[in-house]
Coordinates of C-alpha atoms in Angstrom, one line a residue:
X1 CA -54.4 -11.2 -27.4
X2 CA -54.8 -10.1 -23.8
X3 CA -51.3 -8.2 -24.4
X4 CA -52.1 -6.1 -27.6
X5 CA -55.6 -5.5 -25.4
X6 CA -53.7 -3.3 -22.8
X7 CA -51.3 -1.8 -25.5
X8 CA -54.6 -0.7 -27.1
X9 CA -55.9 0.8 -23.8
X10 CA -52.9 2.5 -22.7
X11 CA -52.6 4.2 -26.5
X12 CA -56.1 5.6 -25.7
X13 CA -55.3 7.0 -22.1
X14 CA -52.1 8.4 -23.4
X15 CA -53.9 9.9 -26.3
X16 CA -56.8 11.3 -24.1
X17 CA -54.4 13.0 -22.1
X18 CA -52.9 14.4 -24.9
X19 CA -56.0 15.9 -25.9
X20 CA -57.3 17.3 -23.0
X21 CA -53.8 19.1 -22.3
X22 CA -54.0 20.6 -25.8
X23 CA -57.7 21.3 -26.2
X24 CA -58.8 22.3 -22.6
X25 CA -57.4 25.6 -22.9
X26 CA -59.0 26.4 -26.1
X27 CA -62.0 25.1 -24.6
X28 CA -61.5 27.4 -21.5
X29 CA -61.1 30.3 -23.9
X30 CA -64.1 30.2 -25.4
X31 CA -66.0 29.3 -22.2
X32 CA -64.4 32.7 -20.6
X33 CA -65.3 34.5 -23.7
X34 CA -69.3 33.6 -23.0
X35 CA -68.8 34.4 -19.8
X36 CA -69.5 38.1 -17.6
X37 CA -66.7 39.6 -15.5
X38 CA -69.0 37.8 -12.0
X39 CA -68.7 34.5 -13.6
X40 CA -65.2 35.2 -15.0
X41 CA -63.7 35.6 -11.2
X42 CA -65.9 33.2 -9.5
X43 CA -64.2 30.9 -7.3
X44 CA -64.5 27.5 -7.9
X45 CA -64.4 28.3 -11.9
X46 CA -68.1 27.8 -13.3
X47 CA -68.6 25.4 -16.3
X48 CA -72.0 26.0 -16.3
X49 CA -73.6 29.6 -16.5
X50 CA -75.7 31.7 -18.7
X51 CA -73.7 32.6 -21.8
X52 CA -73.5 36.0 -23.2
X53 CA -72.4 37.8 -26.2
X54 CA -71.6 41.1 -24.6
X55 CA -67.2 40.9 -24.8
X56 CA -67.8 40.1 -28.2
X57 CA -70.0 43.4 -28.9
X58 CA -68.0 45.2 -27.3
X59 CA -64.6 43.9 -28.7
X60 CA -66.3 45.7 -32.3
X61 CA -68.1 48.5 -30.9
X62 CA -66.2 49.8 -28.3
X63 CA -62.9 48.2 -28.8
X64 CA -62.9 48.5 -32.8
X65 CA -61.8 45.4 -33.4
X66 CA -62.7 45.0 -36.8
X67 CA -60.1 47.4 -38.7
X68 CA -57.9 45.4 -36.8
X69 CA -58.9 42.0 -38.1
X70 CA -59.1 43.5 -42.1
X71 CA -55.3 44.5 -41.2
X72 CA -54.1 41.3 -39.6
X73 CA -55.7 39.2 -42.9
X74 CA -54.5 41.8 -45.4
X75 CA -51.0 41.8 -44.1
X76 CA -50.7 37.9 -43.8
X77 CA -52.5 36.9 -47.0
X78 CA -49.6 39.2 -48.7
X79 CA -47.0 37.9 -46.5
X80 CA -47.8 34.6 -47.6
X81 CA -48.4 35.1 -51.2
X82 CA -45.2 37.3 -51.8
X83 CA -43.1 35.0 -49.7
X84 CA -44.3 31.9 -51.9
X85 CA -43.5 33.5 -55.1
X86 CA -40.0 34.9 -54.6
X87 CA -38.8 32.0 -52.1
X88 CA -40.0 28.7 -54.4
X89 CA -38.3 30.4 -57.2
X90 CA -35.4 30.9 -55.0
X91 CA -35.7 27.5 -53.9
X92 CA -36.0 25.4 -57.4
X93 CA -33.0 27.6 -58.7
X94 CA -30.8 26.4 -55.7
X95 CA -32.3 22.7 -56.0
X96 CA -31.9 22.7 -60.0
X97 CA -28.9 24.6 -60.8
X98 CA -25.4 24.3 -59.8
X99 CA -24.7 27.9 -58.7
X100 CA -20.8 29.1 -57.7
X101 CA -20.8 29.1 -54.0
X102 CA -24.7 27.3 -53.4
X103 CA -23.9 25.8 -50.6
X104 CA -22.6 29.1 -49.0
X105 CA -25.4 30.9 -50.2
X106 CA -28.2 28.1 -49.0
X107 CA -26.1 28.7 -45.2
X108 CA -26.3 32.3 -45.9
X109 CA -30.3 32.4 -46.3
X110 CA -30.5 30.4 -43.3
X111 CA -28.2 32.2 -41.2
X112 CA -30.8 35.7 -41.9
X113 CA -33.1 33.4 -39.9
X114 CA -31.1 33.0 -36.8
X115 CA -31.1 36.9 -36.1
X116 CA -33.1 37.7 -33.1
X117 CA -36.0 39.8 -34.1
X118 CA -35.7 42.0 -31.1
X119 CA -31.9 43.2 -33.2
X120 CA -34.0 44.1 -36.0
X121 CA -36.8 46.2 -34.8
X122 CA -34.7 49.5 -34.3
X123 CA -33.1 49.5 -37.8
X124 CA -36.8 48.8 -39.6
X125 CA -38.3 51.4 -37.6
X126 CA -35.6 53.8 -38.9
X127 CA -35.5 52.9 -42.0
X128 CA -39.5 53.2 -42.2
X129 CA -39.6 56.6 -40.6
X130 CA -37.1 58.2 -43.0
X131 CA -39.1 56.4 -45.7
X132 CA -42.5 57.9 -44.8
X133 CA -43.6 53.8 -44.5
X134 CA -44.2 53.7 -40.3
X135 CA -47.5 52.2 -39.8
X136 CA -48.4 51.3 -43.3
X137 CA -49.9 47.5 -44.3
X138 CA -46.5 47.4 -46.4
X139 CA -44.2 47.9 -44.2
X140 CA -45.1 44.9 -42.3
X141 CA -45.5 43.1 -45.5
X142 CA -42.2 44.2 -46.4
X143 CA -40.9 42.8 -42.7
X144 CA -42.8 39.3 -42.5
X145 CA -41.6 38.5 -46.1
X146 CA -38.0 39.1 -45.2
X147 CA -38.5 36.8 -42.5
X148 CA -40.4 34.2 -43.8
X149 CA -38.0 33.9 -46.7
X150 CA -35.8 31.4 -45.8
X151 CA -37.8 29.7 -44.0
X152 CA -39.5 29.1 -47.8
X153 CA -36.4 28.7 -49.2
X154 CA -35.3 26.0 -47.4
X155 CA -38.3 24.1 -46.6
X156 CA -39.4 24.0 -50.7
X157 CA -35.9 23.2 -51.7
X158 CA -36.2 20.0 -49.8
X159 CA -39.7 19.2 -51.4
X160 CA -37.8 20.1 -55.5
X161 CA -35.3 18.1 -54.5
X162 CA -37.4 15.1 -53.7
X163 CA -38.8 15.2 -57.0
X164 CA -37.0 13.5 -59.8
X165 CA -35.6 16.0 -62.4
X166 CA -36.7 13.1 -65.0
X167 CA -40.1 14.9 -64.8
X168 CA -38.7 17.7 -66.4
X169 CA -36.6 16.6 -69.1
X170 CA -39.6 14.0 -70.0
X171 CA -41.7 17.4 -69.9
X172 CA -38.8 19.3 -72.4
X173 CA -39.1 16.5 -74.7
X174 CA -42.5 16.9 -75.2
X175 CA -42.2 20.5 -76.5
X176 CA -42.3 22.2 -73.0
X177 CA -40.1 25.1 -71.8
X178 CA -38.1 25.0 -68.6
X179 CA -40.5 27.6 -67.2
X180 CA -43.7 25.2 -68.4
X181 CA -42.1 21.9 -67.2
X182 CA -41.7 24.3 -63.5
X183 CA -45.2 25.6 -63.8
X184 CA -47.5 22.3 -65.2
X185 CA -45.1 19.5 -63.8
X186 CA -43.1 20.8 -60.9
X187 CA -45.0 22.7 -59.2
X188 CA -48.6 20.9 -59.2
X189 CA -46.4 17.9 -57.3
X190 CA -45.1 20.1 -55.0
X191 CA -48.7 20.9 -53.7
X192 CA -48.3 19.7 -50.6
X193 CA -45.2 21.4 -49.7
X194 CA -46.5 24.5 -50.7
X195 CA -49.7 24.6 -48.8
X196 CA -47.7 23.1 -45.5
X197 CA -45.3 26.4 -46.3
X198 CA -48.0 29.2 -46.8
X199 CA -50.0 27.7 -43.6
X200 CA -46.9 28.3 -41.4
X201 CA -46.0 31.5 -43.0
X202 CA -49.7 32.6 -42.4
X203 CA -49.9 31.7 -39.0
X204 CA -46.5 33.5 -38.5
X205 CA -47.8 36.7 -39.9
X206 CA -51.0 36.1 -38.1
X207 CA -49.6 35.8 -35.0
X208 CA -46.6 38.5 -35.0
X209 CA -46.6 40.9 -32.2
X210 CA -42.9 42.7 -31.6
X211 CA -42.8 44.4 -35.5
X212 CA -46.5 45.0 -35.3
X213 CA -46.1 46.6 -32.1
X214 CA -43.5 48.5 -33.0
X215 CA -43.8 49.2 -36.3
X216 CA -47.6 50.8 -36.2
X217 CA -49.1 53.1 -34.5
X218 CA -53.3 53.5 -35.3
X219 CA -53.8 52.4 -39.5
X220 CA -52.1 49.4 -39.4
X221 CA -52.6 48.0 -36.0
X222 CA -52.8 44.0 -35.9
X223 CA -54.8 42.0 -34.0
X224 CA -52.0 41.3 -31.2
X225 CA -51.3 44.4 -30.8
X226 CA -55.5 45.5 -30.3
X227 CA -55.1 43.1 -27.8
X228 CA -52.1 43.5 -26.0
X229 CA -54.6 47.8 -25.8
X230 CA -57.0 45.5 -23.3
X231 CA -54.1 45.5 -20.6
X232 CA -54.2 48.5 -19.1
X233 CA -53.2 49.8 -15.5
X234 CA -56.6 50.1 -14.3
X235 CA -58.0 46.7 -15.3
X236 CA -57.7 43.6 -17.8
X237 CA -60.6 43.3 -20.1
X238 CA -60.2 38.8 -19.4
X239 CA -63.8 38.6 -21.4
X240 CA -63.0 40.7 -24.4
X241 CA -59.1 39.1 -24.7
X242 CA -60.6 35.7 -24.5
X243 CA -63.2 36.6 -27.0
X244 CA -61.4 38.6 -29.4
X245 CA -58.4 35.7 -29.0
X246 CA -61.4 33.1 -30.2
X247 CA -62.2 34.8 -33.1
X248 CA -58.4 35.6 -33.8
X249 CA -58.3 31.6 -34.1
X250 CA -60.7 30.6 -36.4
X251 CA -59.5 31.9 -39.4
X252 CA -56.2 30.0 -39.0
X253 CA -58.4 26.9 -38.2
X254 CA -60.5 26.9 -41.1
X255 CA -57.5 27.4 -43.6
X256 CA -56.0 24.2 -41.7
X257 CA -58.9 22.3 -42.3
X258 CA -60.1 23.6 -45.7
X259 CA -56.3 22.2 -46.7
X260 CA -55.5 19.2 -44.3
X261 CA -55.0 16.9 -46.9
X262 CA -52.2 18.4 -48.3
X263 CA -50.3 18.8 -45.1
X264 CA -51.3 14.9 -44.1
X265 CA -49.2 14.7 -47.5
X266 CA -46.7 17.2 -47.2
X267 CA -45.2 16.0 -43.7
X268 CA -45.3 12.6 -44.5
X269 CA -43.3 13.2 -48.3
X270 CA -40.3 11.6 -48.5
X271 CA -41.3 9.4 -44.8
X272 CA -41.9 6.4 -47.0
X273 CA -38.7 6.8 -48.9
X274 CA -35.7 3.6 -47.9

């Protein structure tokens, strides 16, 4: 009794430290964000002070933020939607069917993945100048899908094949198609892959700075890139980074929480398996 007392006491230090390392500097951005350039700098650091809103004002009036943001969700909403359609069809075909060379072709799509970006960014900025595309919403679209691609494939493929084929020929016997037993049978039980899949993808298109950087110039600016503006050589706008880098968060946050339920089940599918 008095040794499953300390287990339970040492699980809660270690999981307190855990916590604090992983949520104080969230917490720390936000406090900076409410805080002026005085309080900012102030030596020791001040947990306590009167908040203000002023970085965030002038992160949208002065800083034009707000283009910036319509961009970012634009680009990674259709990032994450074309790269769901195209790679789970990709990955139910490889899961389903036997295809000549599969196995080469499953290393193939993997192997586009291994490429460092940085190898890439001259050839797409060509290629999108010649095409009249530079620093349009589609080119990045274009860009994050290629990228996020195999990363679909391969992580959905695992989910199809987890789920008995039985399904479907059950589903076929009962008057369904092949595409209706993928639509109504398949692809409602692979729910939780899917929304684990698109979060990632989001948050990769969310997040992407190098193509963005490169790739746009005024229209299509992201968020990182708005941000990475507030370094300049005669100062670094700390308040209106930290406050633009808060909001920049939340809508990543709330699509992981709206959906958490489905990624509780989509990382632990398969765990209970012998």
């Amino acid at each position: 009794m008095e040794k499953n007392k300390t287990k339970t006491i040492i699980a809660i230090i270690i999981i307190g430290i855990i916590l604090v390392v992983n949520v104080m500097p969230f917490l720390w951005l936000i406090l900076t964000s409410l805080k002026t350039r005085l309080d900012i700098f102030a030596i020791p650091p001040k947990f306590f002070f009167h908040p203000t809103a002023k970085n965030f004002i002038s992160a949208f009036t002065k800083r034009h933020f707000l283009p910036m943001f319509y961009n970012s969700l634009i680009i990674s909403a259709s990032t994450t939607l074309l790269s769901l359609a195209v790679g789970t069809l990709g990955a139910y075909s490889l899961a389903r069917f036997k295809l000549f060379g599969d196995k080469h072709i499953s290393f193939w799509i993997l192997s586009t993945r291994m490429f460092p970006p940085i190898v890439l960014v001259i050839p797409f900025f060509i290629m999108a100048t010649r095409w009249g595309l530079h620093d349009t919403r589609s080119l990045l679209v274009i860009v994050y899908t290629t990228f996020n691609l195999p990363f679909v494939v391969w992580i959905m493929r695992s989910f199809f094949e987890d789920i008995p084929s039985d399904l479907e020929k059950a589903a076929t016997v009962d008057g369904y198609s092949r595409w209706d037993a993928f639509w109504k049978v398949i692809l409602p039980l692979s729910a939780p892959g899917l929304v684990t899949t698109a979060i990632l993808c989001f948050i990769f298109s969310w997040n992407e700075f190098l193509f963005a950087n490169v790739l746009t110039a005024a229209m299509a600016k992201t968020v990182p890139v708005g941000i990475r503006g507030l370094v300049t050589s005669r100062a670094i706008e700390w308040g209106e980074i930290a406050a633009v880098a808060t909001l920049q968060v939340i809508p990543v946050l709330a699509f992981t929480f709206a959906v958490q339920k489905y990624i509780i089940r989509g990382l632990t599918l398969g765990a209970v398996k012998g």
